[in-house]
Amino acid sequence: MTKVVADLTGFEHEFVKIAEDAKEEYKKDVYFAGTFPYLQDTESGEGLGESAAIARFMCNSNPDSGLYGSTAYETAQIDEVIDGAKYIWGVYVATFFPAVLGYFPVNEQTFKDNSKKFKDYLKSLDEKLKDKEFILGDKLSLADVFLVVTLNLPFALIVDAGFRKAIPNLTQYYTNLRANETIVKHLGKARLAGKGFKPKFT
């Protein structure tokens, strides 16, 4: 997401990869959570962790991009979408999606319950996007970038062809965004699941 936002806002930056053997030192001395990306100012040495915070900073550094809204209300609408998506991902998706990727098995009932919560969330987005090209209506914003990045793997792995029929607005919105040249540059071409992956159950 930060790469997409950097390009869309014209944020001056250089991406640096941390070598595997330097990651432990990074976790200990740079950022307590040990997560990436991390933005570091080359002059002051001060930095920011968490991709959403970094993306907001990039947008605020170039408000003329309009990516973070042009009014206080638009900014609040963007934050609502981002914070809502983070909540859904942290509470529901994080409990079953790693199992879909094969990291660990999951309780079958937990998978079913949390899958339903996630699909209910997608249906609410579908309703929100009715007759809209973007979250703010007719202009691309940080909310759209956050959603398209967040939904990239779910649409490729678990939002199958059958369920996409129940969310036509969201599906059209997602596929349109995934054709954006800046997004394609960093995420590659969109892949849509034919039949959703199923995890191993405990």
mmCIF file of C-alpha atoms in Angstrom:
data_model
loop_
_atom_site.group_PDB
_atom_site.id
_atom_site.type_symbol
_atom_site.label_atom_id
_atom_site.label_comp_id
_atom_site.label_asym_id
_atom_site.label_seq_id
_atom_site.Cartn_x
_atom_site.Cartn_y
_atom_site.Cartn_z
ATOM 1 C CA MET A 1 0.000 0.000 0.000
ATOM 2 C CA THR A 2 2.744 2.447 0.879
ATOM 3 C CA LYS A 3 4.359 1.970 -2.534
ATOM 4 C CA VAL A 4 1.072 2.724 -4.279
ATOM 5 C CA VAL A 5 0.399 5.786 -2.110
ATOM 6 C CA ALA A 6 3.944 7.081 -2.575
ATOM 7 C CA ASP A 7 3.493 6.995 -6.334
ATOM 8 C CA LEU A 8 0.002 8.521 -6.278
ATOM 9 C CA THR A 9 1.033 11.399 -4.001
ATOM 10 C CA GLY A 10 4.447 12.012 -5.539
ATOM 11 C CA PHE A 11 6.075 11.396 -2.153
ATOM 12 C CA GLU A 12 9.861 11.554 -2.440
ATOM 13 C CA HIS A 13 11.245 8.287 -1.163
ATOM 14 C CA GLU A 14 13.649 5.420 -1.541
ATOM 15 C CA PHE A 15 12.659 1.864 -0.690
ATOM 16 C CA VAL A 16 15.333 -0.103 1.145
ATOM 17 C CA LYS A 17 15.186 -3.838 1.793
ATOM 18 C CA ILE A 18 16.318 -5.126 5.172
ATOM 19 C CA ALA A 19 18.568 -8.174 4.863
ATOM 20 C CA GLU A 20 17.402 -11.311 6.672
ATOM 21 C CA ASP A 21 20.407 -11.286 9.012
ATOM 22 C CA ALA A 22 19.669 -7.671 10.012
ATOM 23 C CA LYS A 23 15.987 -8.129 10.889
ATOM 24 C CA GLU A 24 16.515 -9.065 14.539
ATOM 25 C CA GLU A 25 18.621 -5.958 15.127
ATOM 26 C CA TYR A 26 15.943 -3.915 13.363
ATOM 27 C CA LYS A 27 13.247 -5.324 15.647
ATOM 28 C CA LYS A 28 15.324 -4.612 18.732
ATOM 29 C CA ASP A 29 16.670 -1.166 17.890
ATOM 30 C CA VAL A 30 14.356 0.444 15.314
ATOM 31 C CA TYR A 31 10.687 -0.437 15.724
ATOM 32 C CA PHE A 32 9.267 -2.317 18.697
ATOM 33 C CA ALA A 33 6.721 -4.296 16.640
ATOM 34 C CA GLY A 34 9.362 -5.457 14.188
ATOM 35 C CA THR A 35 6.959 -5.039 11.279
ATOM 36 C CA PHE A 36 7.379 -3.566 7.818
ATOM 37 C CA PRO A 37 7.121 -1.110 6.192
ATOM 38 C CA TYR A 38 8.912 1.471 8.318
ATOM 39 C CA LEU A 39 9.425 5.069 7.197
ATOM 40 C CA GLN A 40 12.626 6.761 8.347
ATOM 41 C CA ASP A 41 13.542 10.394 7.738
ATOM 42 C CA THR A 42 17.105 10.515 6.429
ATOM 43 C CA GLU A 43 17.890 13.839 8.121
ATOM 44 C CA SER A 44 16.348 13.502 11.582
ATOM 45 C CA GLY A 45 16.489 9.732 11.849
ATOM 46 C CA GLU A 46 12.943 9.746 13.212
ATOM 47 C CA GLY A 47 10.537 7.195 11.852
ATOM 48 C CA LEU A 48 7.023 5.816 11.549
ATOM 49 C CA GLY A 49 5.763 2.268 11.663
ATOM 50 C CA GLU A 50 2.410 0.811 10.506
ATOM 51 C CA SER A 51 1.444 1.072 6.853
ATOM 52 C CA ALA A 52 -1.790 3.026 7.402
ATOM 53 C CA ALA A 53 0.021 5.677 9.463
ATOM 54 C CA ILE A 54 2.754 5.944 6.830
ATOM 55 C CA ALA A 55 0.177 6.235 4.049
ATOM 56 C CA ARG A 56 -1.691 8.990 5.914
ATOM 57 C CA PHE A 57 1.586 10.849 6.440
ATOM 58 C CA MET A 58 2.390 10.645 2.735
ATOM 59 C CA CYS A 59 -1.069 11.994 1.878
ATOM 60 C CA ASN A 60 -0.756 14.837 4.393
ATOM 61 C CA SER A 61 2.674 15.676 2.995
ATOM 62 C CA ASN A 62 1.027 16.383 -0.357
ATOM 63 C CA PRO A 63 -2.581 17.460 0.343
ATOM 64 C CA ASP A 64 -2.944 18.680 -3.245
ATOM 65 C CA SER A 65 -3.088 15.036 -4.321
ATOM 66 C CA GLY A 66 -6.567 14.919 -2.753
ATOM 67 C CA LEU A 67 -5.946 11.303 -1.764
ATOM 68 C CA TYR A 68 -6.875 11.974 1.873
ATOM 69 C CA GLY A 69 -9.977 13.994 1.059
ATOM 70 C CA SER A 70 -10.537 17.693 0.492
ATOM 71 C CA THR A 71 -12.774 18.337 3.526
ATOM 72 C CA ALA A 72 -12.764 17.188 7.145
ATOM 73 C CA TYR A 73 -15.828 15.049 6.443
ATOM 74 C CA GLU A 74 -14.213 13.311 3.466
ATOM 75 C CA THR A 75 -11.157 12.559 5.601
ATOM 76 C CA ALA A 76 -13.423 11.100 8.284
ATOM 77 C CA GLN A 77 -15.163 8.946 5.660
ATOM 78 C CA ILE A 78 -11.780 7.635 4.545
ATOM 79 C CA ASP A 79 -10.736 6.900 8.135
ATOM 80 C CA GLU A 80 -14.035 5.113 8.772
ATOM 81 C CA VAL A 81 -13.383 2.704 5.907
ATOM 82 C CA ILE A 82 -9.742 2.109 6.861
ATOM 83 C CA ASP A 83 -10.428 1.624 10.575
ATOM 84 C CA GLY A 84 -13.423 -0.595 9.847
ATOM 85 C CA ALA A 85 -11.400 -2.800 7.516
ATOM 86 C CA LYS A 86 -8.584 -3.076 10.064
ATOM 87 C CA TYR A 87 -11.084 -4.148 12.727
ATOM 88 C CA ILE A 88 -12.684 -6.803 10.512
ATOM 89 C CA TRP A 89 -9.297 -8.115 9.468
ATOM 90 C CA GLY A 90 -7.917 -8.188 13.011
ATOM 91 C CA VAL A 91 -10.943 -9.761 14.693
ATOM 92 C CA TYR A 92 -12.333 -12.116 12.055
ATOM 93 C CA VAL A 93 -10.104 -12.570 9.014
ATOM 94 C CA ALA A 94 -6.868 -13.026 10.977
ATOM 95 C CA THR A 95 -8.407 -16.024 12.753
ATOM 96 C CA PHE A 96 -9.016 -17.989 9.565
ATOM 97 C CA PHE A 97 -7.165 -16.508 6.602
ATOM 98 C CA PRO A 98 -3.681 -17.751 7.621
ATOM 99 C CA ALA A 99 -5.246 -21.223 7.736
ATOM 100 C CA VAL A 100 -6.374 -20.784 4.116
ATOM 101 C CA LEU A 101 -2.754 -20.002 3.263
ATOM 102 C CA GLY A 102 -1.680 -23.212 5.006
ATOM 103 C CA TYR A 103 0.110 -21.698 8.017
ATOM 104 C CA PHE A 104 -1.940 -23.620 10.594
ATOM 105 C CA PRO A 105 -5.192 -25.619 10.869
ATOM 106 C CA VAL A 106 -8.348 -23.972 12.173
ATOM 107 C CA ASN A 107 -11.464 -25.117 14.004
ATOM 108 C CA GLU A 108 -14.156 -25.799 11.403
ATOM 109 C CA GLN A 109 -16.904 -23.916 13.262
ATOM 110 C CA THR A 110 -14.617 -20.939 13.841
ATOM 111 C CA PHE A 111 -13.819 -20.901 10.141
ATOM 112 C CA LYS A 112 -17.492 -20.973 9.197
ATOM 113 C CA ASP A 113 -18.486 -18.305 11.738
ATOM 114 C CA ASN A 114 -15.690 -15.896 10.862
ATOM 115 C CA SER A 115 -16.052 -16.496 7.135
ATOM 116 C CA LYS A 116 -19.693 -15.464 7.481
ATOM 117 C CA LYS A 117 -18.706 -12.300 9.394
ATOM 118 C CA PHE A 118 -16.240 -11.429 6.650
ATOM 119 C CA LYS A 119 -18.786 -12.053 3.905
ATOM 120 C CA ASP A 120 -21.356 -9.926 5.768
ATOM 121 C CA TYR A 121 -18.740 -7.164 5.816
ATOM 122 C CA LEU A 122 -18.212 -7.538 2.058
ATOM 123 C CA LYS A 123 -21.966 -7.284 1.528
ATOM 124 C CA SER A 124 -22.011 -4.039 3.538
ATOM 125 C CA LEU A 125 -19.251 -2.661 1.295
ATOM 126 C CA ASP A 126 -21.247 -3.765 -1.725
ATOM 127 C CA GLU A 127 -24.213 -1.720 -0.511
ATOM 128 C CA LYS A 128 -21.980 1.254 0.283
ATOM 129 C CA LEU A 129 -20.632 1.216 -3.274
ATOM 130 C CA LYS A 130 -24.003 1.123 -5.009
ATOM 131 C CA ASP A 131 -23.937 3.658 -7.884
ATOM 132 C CA LYS A 132 -20.408 4.735 -6.888
ATOM 133 C CA GLU A 133 -17.109 4.444 -8.693
ATOM 134 C CA PHE A 134 -15.078 5.110 -5.534
ATOM 135 C CA ILE A 135 -15.735 5.358 -1.793
ATOM 136 C CA LEU A 136 -16.008 9.158 -2.071
ATOM 137 C CA GLY A 137 -18.110 8.897 -5.204
ATOM 138 C CA ASP A 138 -16.176 10.120 -8.212
ATOM 139 C CA LYS A 139 -12.593 10.445 -6.968
ATOM 140 C CA LEU A 140 -9.919 8.000 -5.884
ATOM 141 C CA SER A 141 -8.906 8.228 -2.228
ATOM 142 C CA LEU A 142 -6.728 6.493 0.338
ATOM 143 C CA ALA A 143 -9.779 4.438 1.361
ATOM 144 C CA ASP A 144 -9.865 2.873 -2.106
ATOM 145 C CA VAL A 145 -6.153 2.118 -2.088
ATOM 146 C CA PHE A 146 -6.415 0.550 1.370
ATOM 147 C CA LEU A 147 -9.393 -1.600 0.350
ATOM 148 C CA VAL A 148 -7.941 -2.828 -2.929
ATOM 149 C CA VAL A 149 -4.707 -3.877 -1.209
ATOM 150 C CA THR A 150 -6.549 -5.482 1.709
ATOM 151 C CA LEU A 151 -8.922 -7.375 -0.574
ATOM 152 C CA ASN A 152 -6.236 -8.520 -3.009
ATOM 153 C CA LEU A 153 -5.603 -11.939 -1.443
ATOM 154 C CA PRO A 154 -9.212 -12.616 -0.367
ATOM 155 C CA PHE A 155 -10.451 -12.016 -3.927
ATOM 156 C CA ALA A 156 -7.716 -14.286 -5.255
ATOM 157 C CA LEU A 157 -8.283 -17.105 -2.763
ATOM 158 C CA ILE A 158 -11.660 -17.161 -0.997
ATOM 159 C CA VAL A 159 -14.112 -14.727 -2.636
ATOM 160 C CA ASP A 160 -15.131 -17.249 -5.247
ATOM 161 C CA ALA A 161 -17.172 -16.872 -8.419
ATOM 162 C CA GLY A 162 -20.389 -17.917 -6.689
ATOM 163 C CA PHE A 163 -20.119 -15.386 -3.877
ATOM 164 C CA ARG A 164 -19.066 -12.603 -6.236
ATOM 165 C CA LYS A 165 -22.582 -12.794 -7.711
ATOM 166 C CA ALA A 166 -23.890 -11.613 -4.325
ATOM 167 C CA ILE A 167 -21.564 -8.584 -4.309
ATOM 168 C CA PRO A 168 -21.721 -7.204 -7.878
ATOM 169 C CA ASN A 169 -20.989 -3.578 -6.896
ATOM 170 C CA LEU A 170 -17.932 -4.501 -4.852
ATOM 171 C CA THR A 171 -16.695 -6.905 -7.526
ATOM 172 C CA GLN A 172 -16.965 -4.248 -10.250
ATOM 173 C CA TYR A 173 -15.314 -1.688 -7.966
ATOM 174 C CA TYR A 174 -12.451 -4.079 -7.159
ATOM 175 C CA THR A 175 -11.812 -5.134 -10.759
ATOM 176 C CA ASN A 176 -11.870 -1.509 -11.926
ATOM 177 C CA LEU A 177 -9.355 -0.491 -9.262
ATOM 178 C CA ARG A 178 -7.134 -3.458 -10.074
ATOM 179 C CA ALA A 179 -6.844 -2.121 -13.616
ATOM 180 C CA ASN A 180 -5.318 1.142 -12.339
ATOM 181 C CA GLU A 181 -1.786 1.265 -13.769
ATOM 182 C CA THR A 182 -0.154 2.307 -10.475
ATOM 183 C CA ILE A 183 -1.888 -0.503 -8.598
ATOM 184 C CA VAL A 184 -1.000 -3.049 -11.288
ATOM 185 C CA LYS A 185 2.603 -1.842 -11.129
ATOM 186 C CA HIS A 186 2.879 -2.891 -7.481
ATOM 187 C CA LEU A 187 0.322 -5.717 -7.143
ATOM 188 C CA GLY A 188 0.515 -7.261 -10.591
ATOM 189 C CA LYS A 189 -2.551 -8.269 -12.568
ATOM 190 C CA ALA A 190 -5.687 -9.223 -10.647
ATOM 191 C CA ARG A 191 -6.473 -12.861 -9.994
ATOM 192 C CA LEU A 192 -10.021 -13.870 -9.103
ATOM 193 C CA ALA A 193 -10.782 -17.139 -7.352
ATOM 194 C CA GLY A 194 -12.803 -19.673 -9.316
ATOM 195 C CA LYS A 195 -13.452 -21.921 -6.340
ATOM 196 C CA GLY A 196 -12.397 -20.742 -2.892
ATOM 197 C CA PHE A 197 -9.495 -22.417 -1.098
ATOM 198 C CA LYS A 198 -10.428 -24.489 1.946
ATOM 199 C CA PRO A 199 -8.134 -24.829 4.965
ATOM 200 C CA LYS A 200 -7.246 -27.900 6.978
ATOM 201 C CA PHE A 201 -9.522 -28.217 9.980
ATOM 202 C CA THR A 202 -8.414 -29.288 13.439
#
